[in-house]
Coordinates of C-alpha atoms in Angstrom, one line a residue:
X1 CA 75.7 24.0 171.7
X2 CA 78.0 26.0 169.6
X3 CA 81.3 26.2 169.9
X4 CA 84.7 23.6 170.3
X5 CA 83.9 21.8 173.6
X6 CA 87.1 19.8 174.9
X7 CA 85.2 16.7 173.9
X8 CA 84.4 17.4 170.3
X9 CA 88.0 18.2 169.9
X10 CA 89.2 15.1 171.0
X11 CA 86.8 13.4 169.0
X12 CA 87.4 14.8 166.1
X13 CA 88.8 12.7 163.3
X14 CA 92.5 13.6 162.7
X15 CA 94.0 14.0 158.9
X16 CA 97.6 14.3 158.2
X17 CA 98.3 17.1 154.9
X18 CA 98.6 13.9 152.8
X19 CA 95.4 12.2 153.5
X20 CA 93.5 15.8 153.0
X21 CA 95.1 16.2 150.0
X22 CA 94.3 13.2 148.2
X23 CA 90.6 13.3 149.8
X24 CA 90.2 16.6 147.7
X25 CA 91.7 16.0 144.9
X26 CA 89.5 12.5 144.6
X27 CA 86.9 14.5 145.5
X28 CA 87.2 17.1 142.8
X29 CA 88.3 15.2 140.2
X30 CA 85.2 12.4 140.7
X31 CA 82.2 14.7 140.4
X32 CA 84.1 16.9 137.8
X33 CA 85.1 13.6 135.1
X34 CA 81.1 13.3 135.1
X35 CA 80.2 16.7 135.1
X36 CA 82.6 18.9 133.0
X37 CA 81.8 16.8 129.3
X38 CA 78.1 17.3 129.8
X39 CA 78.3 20.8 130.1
X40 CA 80.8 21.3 127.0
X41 CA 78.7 19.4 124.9
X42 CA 75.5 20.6 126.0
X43 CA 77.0 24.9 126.1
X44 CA 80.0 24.6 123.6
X45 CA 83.9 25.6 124.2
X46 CA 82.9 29.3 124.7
X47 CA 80.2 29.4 127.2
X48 CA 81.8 26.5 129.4
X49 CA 85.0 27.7 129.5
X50 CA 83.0 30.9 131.3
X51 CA 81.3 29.1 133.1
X52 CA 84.8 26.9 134.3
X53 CA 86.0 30.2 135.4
X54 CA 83.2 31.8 136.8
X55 CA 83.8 28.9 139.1
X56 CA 87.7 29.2 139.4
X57 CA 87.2 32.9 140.7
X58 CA 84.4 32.1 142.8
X59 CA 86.3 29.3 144.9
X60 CA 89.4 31.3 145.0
X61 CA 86.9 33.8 146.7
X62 CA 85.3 31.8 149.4
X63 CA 88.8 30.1 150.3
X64 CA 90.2 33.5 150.8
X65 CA 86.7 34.4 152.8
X66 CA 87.2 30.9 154.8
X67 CA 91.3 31.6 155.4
X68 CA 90.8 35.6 156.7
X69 CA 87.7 34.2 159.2
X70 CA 90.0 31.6 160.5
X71 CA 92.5 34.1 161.5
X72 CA 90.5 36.8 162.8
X73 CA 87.9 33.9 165.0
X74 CA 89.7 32.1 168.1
X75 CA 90.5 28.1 166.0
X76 CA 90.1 27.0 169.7
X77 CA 86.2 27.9 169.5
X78 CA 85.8 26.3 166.0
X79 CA 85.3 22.5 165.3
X80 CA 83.4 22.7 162.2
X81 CA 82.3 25.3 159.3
X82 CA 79.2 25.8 160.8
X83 CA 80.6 26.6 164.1
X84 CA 82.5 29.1 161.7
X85 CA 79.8 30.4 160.5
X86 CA 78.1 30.9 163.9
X87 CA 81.5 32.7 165.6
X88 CA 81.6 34.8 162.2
X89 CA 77.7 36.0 161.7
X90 CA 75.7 34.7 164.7
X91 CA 73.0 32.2 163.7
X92 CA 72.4 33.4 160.2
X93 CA 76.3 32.4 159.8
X94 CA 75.5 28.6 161.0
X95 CA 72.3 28.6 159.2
X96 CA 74.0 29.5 155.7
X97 CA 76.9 27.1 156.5
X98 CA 74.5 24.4 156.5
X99 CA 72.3 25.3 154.0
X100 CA 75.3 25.7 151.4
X101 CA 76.3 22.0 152.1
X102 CA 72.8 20.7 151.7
X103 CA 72.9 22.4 148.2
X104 CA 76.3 21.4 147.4
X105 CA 75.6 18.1 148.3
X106 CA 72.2 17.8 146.3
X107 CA 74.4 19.6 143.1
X108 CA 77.2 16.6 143.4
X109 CA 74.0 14.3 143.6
X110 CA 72.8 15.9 140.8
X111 CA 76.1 15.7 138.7
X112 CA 76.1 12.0 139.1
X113 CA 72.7 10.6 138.0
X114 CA 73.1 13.3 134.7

């Protein structure tokens, strides 16, 4: 079933600013203390520092991509980023959405045991 039901909205967890804040920014700073030494001593200053913002610009991007699609879809038909995804591109949207977070996911896991 896609879509915000009445029940998944009341069941979804509520975060105040704060608590999202400091949940991304532990989040972000964790995998990154483990990550970011590795790959300046394994590519050098020069090719990391690319590489850093290659990333930078890419985030920025898909935030920007995330903010527009929240405007233009309903936010009462949206509970999660795959439902996002599916009120954005149909199936294929929903399908990426949770594909990108398996890989994201298996990437952090990655990070950590390096």
């Amino acid at each position: 079933q896609q879509g915000c039901t009445p029940e998944c909205s009341a069941a979804a967890p509520k975060m105040s600013f704060k608590s999202a804040v400091f949940s991304m920014t532990n989040t972000i700073i964790g995998s990154g203390t483990l990550t970011i030494p590795f790959i300046f001593s394994k590519c050098g200053w020069l090719v990391a520092n690319v590489i850093a913002l290659t990333v930078v610009v890419l985030t920025t991007f898909s935030v920007h991509l995330l903010a527009t699609t929240c405007d233009i879809v309903a936010s009462d038909t949206v509970c999660s980023f795959e439902t996002l995804g599916h009120a954005a591109c149909g199936f294929k949207g929903s399908l990426y959405a949770e594909v990108t977070f398996i890989v994201g996911g298996i990437g952090t896991l990655t990070g950590y045991l390096i």
